mmCIF file of C-alpha atoms in Angstrom:
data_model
loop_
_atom_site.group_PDB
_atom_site.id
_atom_site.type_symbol
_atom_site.label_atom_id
_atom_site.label_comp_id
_atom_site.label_asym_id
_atom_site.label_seq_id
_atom_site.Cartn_x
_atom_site.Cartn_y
_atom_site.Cartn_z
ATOM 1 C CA UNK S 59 94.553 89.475 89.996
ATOM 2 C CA UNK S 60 97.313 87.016 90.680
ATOM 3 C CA UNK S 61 95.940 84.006 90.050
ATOM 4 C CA UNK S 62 93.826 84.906 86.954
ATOM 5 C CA UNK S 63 90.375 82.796 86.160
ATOM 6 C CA UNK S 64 92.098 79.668 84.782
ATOM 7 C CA UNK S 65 94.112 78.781 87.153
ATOM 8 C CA UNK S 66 91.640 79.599 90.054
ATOM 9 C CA UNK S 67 88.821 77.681 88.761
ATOM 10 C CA UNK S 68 90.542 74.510 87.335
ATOM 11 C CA UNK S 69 92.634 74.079 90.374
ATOM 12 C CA UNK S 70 89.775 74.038 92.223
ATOM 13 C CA UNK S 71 87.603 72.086 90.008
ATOM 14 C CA UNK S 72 90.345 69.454 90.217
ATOM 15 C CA UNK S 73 90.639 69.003 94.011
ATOM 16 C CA UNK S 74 86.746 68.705 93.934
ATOM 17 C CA UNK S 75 86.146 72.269 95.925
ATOM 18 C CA UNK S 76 84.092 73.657 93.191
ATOM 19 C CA UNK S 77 81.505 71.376 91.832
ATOM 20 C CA UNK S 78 79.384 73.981 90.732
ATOM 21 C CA UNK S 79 80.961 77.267 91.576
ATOM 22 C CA UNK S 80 82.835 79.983 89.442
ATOM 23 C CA UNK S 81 85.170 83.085 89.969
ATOM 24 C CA UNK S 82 85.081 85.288 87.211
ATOM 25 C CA UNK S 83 85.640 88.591 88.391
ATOM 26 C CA UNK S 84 87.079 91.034 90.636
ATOM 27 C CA UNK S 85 85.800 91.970 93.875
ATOM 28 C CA UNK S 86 84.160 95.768 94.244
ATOM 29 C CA UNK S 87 85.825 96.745 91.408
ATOM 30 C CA UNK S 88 83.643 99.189 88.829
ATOM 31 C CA UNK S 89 83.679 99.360 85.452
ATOM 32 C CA UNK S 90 84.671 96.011 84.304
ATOM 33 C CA UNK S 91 83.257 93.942 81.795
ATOM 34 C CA UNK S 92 83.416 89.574 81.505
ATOM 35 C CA UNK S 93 85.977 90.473 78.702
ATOM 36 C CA UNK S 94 87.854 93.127 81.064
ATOM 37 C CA UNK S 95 88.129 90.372 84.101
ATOM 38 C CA UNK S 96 89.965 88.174 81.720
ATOM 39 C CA UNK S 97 92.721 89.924 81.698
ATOM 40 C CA UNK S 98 94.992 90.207 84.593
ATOM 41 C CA UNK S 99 97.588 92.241 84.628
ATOM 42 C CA UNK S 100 101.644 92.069 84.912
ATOM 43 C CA UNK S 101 102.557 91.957 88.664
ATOM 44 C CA UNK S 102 106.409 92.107 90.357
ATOM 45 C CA UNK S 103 107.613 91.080 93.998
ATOM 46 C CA UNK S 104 110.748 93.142 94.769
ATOM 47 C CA UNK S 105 113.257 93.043 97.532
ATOM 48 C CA UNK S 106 116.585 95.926 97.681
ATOM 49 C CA UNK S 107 115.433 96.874 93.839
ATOM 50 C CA UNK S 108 115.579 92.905 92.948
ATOM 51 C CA UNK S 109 112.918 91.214 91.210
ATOM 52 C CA UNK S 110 111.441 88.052 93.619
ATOM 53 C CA UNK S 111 108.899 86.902 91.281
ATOM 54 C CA UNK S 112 107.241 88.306 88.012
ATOM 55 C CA UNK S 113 103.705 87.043 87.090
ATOM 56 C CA UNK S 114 103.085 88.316 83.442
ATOM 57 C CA UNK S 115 100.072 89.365 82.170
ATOM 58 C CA UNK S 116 97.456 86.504 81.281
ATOM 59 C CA UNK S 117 94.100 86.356 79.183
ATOM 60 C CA UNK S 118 91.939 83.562 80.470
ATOM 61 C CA UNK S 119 91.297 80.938 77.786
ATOM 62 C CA UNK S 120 88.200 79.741 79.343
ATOM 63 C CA UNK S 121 84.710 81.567 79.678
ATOM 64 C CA UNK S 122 83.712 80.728 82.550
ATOM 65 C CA UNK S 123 80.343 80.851 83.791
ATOM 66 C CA UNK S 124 78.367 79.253 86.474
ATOM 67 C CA UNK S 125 74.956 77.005 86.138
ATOM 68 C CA UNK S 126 72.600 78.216 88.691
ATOM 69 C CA UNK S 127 68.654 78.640 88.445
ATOM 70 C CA UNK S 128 66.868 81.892 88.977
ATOM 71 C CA UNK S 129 69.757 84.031 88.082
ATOM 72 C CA UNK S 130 67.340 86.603 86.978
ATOM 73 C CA UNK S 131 66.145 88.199 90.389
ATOM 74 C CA UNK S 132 64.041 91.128 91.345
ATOM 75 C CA UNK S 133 61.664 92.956 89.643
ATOM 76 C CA UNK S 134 64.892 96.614 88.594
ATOM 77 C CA UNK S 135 68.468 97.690 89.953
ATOM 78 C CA UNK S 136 70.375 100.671 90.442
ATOM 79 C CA UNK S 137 72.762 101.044 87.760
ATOM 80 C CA UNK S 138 76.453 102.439 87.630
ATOM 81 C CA UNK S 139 75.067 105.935 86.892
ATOM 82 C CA UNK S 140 72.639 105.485 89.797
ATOM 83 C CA UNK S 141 69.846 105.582 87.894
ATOM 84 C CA UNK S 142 66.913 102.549 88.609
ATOM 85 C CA UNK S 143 66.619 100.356 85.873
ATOM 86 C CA UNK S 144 63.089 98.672 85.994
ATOM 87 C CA UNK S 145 63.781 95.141 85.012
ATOM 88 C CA UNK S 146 65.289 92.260 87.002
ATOM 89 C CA UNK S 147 68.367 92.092 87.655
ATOM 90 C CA UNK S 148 71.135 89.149 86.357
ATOM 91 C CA UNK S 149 73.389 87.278 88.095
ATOM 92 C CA UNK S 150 74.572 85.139 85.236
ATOM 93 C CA UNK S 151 77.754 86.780 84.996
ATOM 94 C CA UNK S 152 78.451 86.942 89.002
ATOM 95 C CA UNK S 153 80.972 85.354 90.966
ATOM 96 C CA UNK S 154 78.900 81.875 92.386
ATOM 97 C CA UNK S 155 79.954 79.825 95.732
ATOM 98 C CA UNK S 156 77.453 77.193 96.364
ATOM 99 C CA UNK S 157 76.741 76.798 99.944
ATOM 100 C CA UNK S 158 78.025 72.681 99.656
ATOM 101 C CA UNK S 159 81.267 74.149 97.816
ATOM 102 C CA UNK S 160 81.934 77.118 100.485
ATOM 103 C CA UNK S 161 81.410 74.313 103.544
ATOM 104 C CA UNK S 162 83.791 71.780 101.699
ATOM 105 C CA UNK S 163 86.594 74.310 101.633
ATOM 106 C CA UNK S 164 86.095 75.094 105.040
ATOM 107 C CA UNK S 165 86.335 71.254 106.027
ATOM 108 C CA UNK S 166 89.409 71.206 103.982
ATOM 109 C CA UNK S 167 90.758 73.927 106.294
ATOM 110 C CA UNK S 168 89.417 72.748 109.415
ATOM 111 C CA UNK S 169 90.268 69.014 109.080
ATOM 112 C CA UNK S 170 92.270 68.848 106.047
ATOM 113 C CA UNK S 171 93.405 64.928 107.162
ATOM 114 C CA UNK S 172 90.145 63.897 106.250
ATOM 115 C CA UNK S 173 90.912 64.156 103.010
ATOM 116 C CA UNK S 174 92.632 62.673 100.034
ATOM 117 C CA UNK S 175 96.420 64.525 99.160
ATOM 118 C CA UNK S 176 95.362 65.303 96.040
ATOM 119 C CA UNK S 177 92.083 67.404 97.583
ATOM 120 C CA UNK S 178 93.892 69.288 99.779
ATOM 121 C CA UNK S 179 94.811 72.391 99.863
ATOM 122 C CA UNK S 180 98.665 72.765 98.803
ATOM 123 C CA UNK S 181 99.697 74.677 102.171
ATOM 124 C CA UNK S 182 101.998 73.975 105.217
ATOM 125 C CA UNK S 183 100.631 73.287 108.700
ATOM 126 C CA UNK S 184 102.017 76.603 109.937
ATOM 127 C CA UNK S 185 99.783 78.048 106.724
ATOM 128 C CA UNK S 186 96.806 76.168 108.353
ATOM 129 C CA UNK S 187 97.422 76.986 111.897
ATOM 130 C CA UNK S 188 97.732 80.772 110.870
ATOM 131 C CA UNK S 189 94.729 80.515 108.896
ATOM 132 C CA UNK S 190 92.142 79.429 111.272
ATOM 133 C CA UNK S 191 93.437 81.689 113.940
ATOM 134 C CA UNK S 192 92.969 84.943 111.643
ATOM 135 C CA UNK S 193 89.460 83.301 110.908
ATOM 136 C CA UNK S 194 88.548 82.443 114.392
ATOM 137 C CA UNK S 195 89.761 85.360 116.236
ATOM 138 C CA UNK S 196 87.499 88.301 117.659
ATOM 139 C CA UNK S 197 88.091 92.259 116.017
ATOM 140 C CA UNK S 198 89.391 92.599 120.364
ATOM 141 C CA UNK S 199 92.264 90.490 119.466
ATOM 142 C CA UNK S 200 94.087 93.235 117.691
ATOM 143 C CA UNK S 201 95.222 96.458 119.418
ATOM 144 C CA UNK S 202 93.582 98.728 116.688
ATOM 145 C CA UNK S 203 89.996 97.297 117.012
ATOM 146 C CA UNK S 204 90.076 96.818 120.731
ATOM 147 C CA UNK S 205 88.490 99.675 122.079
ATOM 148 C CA UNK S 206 86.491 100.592 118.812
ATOM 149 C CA UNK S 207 83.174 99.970 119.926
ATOM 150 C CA UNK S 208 82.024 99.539 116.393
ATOM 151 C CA UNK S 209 83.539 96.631 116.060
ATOM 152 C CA UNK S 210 82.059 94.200 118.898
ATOM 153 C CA UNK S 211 83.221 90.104 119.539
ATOM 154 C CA UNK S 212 80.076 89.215 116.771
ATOM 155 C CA UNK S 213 80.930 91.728 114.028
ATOM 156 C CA UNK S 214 81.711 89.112 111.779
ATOM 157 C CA UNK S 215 79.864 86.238 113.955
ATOM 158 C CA UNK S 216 76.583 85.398 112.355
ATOM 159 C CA UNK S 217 76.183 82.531 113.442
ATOM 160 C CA UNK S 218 74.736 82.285 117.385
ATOM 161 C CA UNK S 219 75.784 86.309 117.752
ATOM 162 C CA UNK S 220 74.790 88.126 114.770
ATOM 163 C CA UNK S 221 71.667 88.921 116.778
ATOM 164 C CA UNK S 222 73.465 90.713 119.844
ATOM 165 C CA UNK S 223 76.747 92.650 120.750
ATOM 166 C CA UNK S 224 77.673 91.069 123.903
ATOM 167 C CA UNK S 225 80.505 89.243 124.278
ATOM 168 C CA UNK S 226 81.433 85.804 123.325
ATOM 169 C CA UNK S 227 82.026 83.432 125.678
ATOM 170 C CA UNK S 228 86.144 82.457 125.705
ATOM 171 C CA UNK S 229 84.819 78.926 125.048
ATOM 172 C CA UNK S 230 83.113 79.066 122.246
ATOM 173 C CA UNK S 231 85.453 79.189 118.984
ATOM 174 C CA UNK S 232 83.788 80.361 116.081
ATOM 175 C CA UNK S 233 86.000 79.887 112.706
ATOM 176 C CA UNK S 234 84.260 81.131 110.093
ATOM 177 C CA UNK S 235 83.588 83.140 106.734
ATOM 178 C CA UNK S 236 80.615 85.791 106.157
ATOM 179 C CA UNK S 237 80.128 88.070 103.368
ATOM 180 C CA UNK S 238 76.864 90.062 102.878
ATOM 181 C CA UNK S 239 76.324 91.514 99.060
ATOM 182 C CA UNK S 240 72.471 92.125 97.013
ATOM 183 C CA UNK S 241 70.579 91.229 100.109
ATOM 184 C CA UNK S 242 72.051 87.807 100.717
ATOM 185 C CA UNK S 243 73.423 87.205 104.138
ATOM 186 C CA UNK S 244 75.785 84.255 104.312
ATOM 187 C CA UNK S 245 77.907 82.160 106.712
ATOM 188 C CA UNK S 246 80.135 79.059 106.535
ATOM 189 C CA UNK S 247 81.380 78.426 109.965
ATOM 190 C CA UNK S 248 82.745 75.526 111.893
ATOM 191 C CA UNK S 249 81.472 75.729 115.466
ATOM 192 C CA UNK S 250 83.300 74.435 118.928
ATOM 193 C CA UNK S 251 82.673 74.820 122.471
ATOM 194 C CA UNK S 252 85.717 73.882 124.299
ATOM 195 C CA UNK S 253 84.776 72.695 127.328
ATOM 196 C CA UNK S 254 82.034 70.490 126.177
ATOM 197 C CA UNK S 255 83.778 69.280 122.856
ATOM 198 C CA UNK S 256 81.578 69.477 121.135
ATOM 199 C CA UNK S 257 81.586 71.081 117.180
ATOM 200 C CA UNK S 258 79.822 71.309 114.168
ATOM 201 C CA UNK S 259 80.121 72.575 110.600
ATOM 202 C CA UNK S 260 77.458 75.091 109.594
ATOM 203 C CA UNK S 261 76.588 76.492 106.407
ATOM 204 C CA UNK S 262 73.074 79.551 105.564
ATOM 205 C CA UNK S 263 71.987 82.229 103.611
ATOM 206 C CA UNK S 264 69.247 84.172 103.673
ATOM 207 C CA UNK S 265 68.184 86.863 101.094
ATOM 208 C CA UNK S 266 66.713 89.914 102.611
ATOM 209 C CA UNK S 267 65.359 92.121 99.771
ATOM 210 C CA UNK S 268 61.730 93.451 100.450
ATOM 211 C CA UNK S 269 61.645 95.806 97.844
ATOM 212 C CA UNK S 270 63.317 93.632 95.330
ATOM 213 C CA UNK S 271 65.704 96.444 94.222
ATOM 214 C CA UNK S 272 69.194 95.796 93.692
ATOM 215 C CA UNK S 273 72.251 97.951 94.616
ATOM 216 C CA UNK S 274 70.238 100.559 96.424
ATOM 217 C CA UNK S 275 71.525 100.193 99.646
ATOM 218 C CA UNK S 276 67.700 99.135 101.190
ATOM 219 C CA UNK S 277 68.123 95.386 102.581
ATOM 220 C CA UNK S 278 66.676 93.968 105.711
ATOM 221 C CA UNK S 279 69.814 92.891 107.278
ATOM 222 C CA UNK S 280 69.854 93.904 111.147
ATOM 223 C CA UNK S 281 65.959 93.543 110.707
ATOM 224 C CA UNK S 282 65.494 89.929 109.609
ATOM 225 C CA UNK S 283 68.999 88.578 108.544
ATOM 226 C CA UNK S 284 71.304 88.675 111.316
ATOM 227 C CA UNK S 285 68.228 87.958 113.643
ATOM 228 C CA UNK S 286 67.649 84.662 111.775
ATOM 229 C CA UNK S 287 71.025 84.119 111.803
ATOM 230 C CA UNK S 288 71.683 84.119 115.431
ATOM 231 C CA UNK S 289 68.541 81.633 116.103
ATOM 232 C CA UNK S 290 69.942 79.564 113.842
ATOM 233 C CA UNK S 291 73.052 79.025 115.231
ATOM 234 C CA UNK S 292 72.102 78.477 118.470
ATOM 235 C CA UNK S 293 69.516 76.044 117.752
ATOM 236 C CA UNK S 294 71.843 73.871 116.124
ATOM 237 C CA UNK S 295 74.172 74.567 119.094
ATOM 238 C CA UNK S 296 71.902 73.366 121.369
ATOM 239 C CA UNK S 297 70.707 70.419 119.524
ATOM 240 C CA UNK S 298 74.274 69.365 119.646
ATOM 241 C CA UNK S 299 74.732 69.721 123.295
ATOM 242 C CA UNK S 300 71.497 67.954 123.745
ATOM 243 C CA UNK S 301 73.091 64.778 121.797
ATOM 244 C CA UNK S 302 75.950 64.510 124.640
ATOM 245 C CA UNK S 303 73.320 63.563 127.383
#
């Protein structure tokens, strides 16, 4: 909404995070159409009735629109008057974050001297530093998730943990980014054990959709996703430690 689709995918375009990947609309927001999502709207920072910043309202120039295969999926789809529609469903005109793009903005985060000025991310060190502690820290860190059981160390932890509830151990540092949407389970993490130094970037999806209906609700998540997940992580976790003998 701030940003607008120009500006988001250009920037990144031109410090080589997206290669293949495009954001053209708003998140879990009904009721839009591609046209509607080009349009963001007029937005004001105020402080003591002063105006800090005003952004006015844009119309993205661009259509933009990623290249993927297969974005025809499934065989119908619930539609917005939750009714099934029996014919695939398309993706075309999704939001799309390949899995090389997702892991290279992660590296920029993680290790952001590896990389030229120019394909960095325009932030401060205190930006950075705040940024992977909000991504690495566990829902116990904060007083109003701490004694919500329903919100356990691997809530968010796919990787290693998405298959169990116990606790993480305090040396293993997990800073990462899920999201879970259509029966695709997804995690971009960088990986570190502490004590052993040891770490690793690690990037998956799965798509869990037996029925191959969309937007019903009916994906195999805590059956087969998370479950893969976990085994995933901790093979490549212990390949790694196996590589320090």
């Amino acid at each position: 909404e701030l940003l607008g689709q120009d500006y988001i995918n250009q920037t990144l375009r031109a410090k080589g995070v997206f290669t293949n990947s495009v954001i053209n609309h708003r998140l879990d927001i009904t009721g839009l159409d591609a046209e509607d999502n080009r349009n963001t709207n007029n937005i004001r920072f105020f402080r003591d009735n002063k105006i800090l910043y005003d952004k006015p309202e844009e119309y993205a120039k661009n259509i933009w629109k990623h290249q993927a295969t297969n974005a025809i999926r499934g065989v119908g789809y619930i539609n917005s008057k939750d009714s099934l529609v029996n014919q695939p469903f398309d993706f075309a005109g999704k939001n799309f974050y390949t899995l090389k793009d997702m892991e290279g903005t992660l590296q920029r985060i993680i290790f952001p001297e590896f990389f030229p000025l120019a394909q960095r991310f325009d932030i401060k060190d205190g930006d950075y530093a705040f940024l992977k502690k909000c991504m690495s820290d566990l829902p116990k860190s904060y007083s109003f998730y701490k004694n919500n059981p329903e919100y356990y160390d691997s809530y968010v932890k796919f990787f290693m943990f998405g298959d169990s509830k116990d606790a993480i151990p305090d040396d293993i540092k997990i800073y990462n980014k899920v999201g879970t949407a259509y029966g695709y389970l997804i995690d971009c993490a960088y990986i570190e054990n502490t004590t052993k130094d040891i770490g690793f970037f690690l990037t998956a999806v799965i798509h869990v959709n037996k029925n191959k209906i969309y937007n019903d609700g009916k994906y195999e998540y805590n059956e087969i996703g998370l479950p893969f997940m976990g085994k995933l992580g901790k093979a490549v976790y212990d390949y790694e430690l196996s590589r320090m003998k």
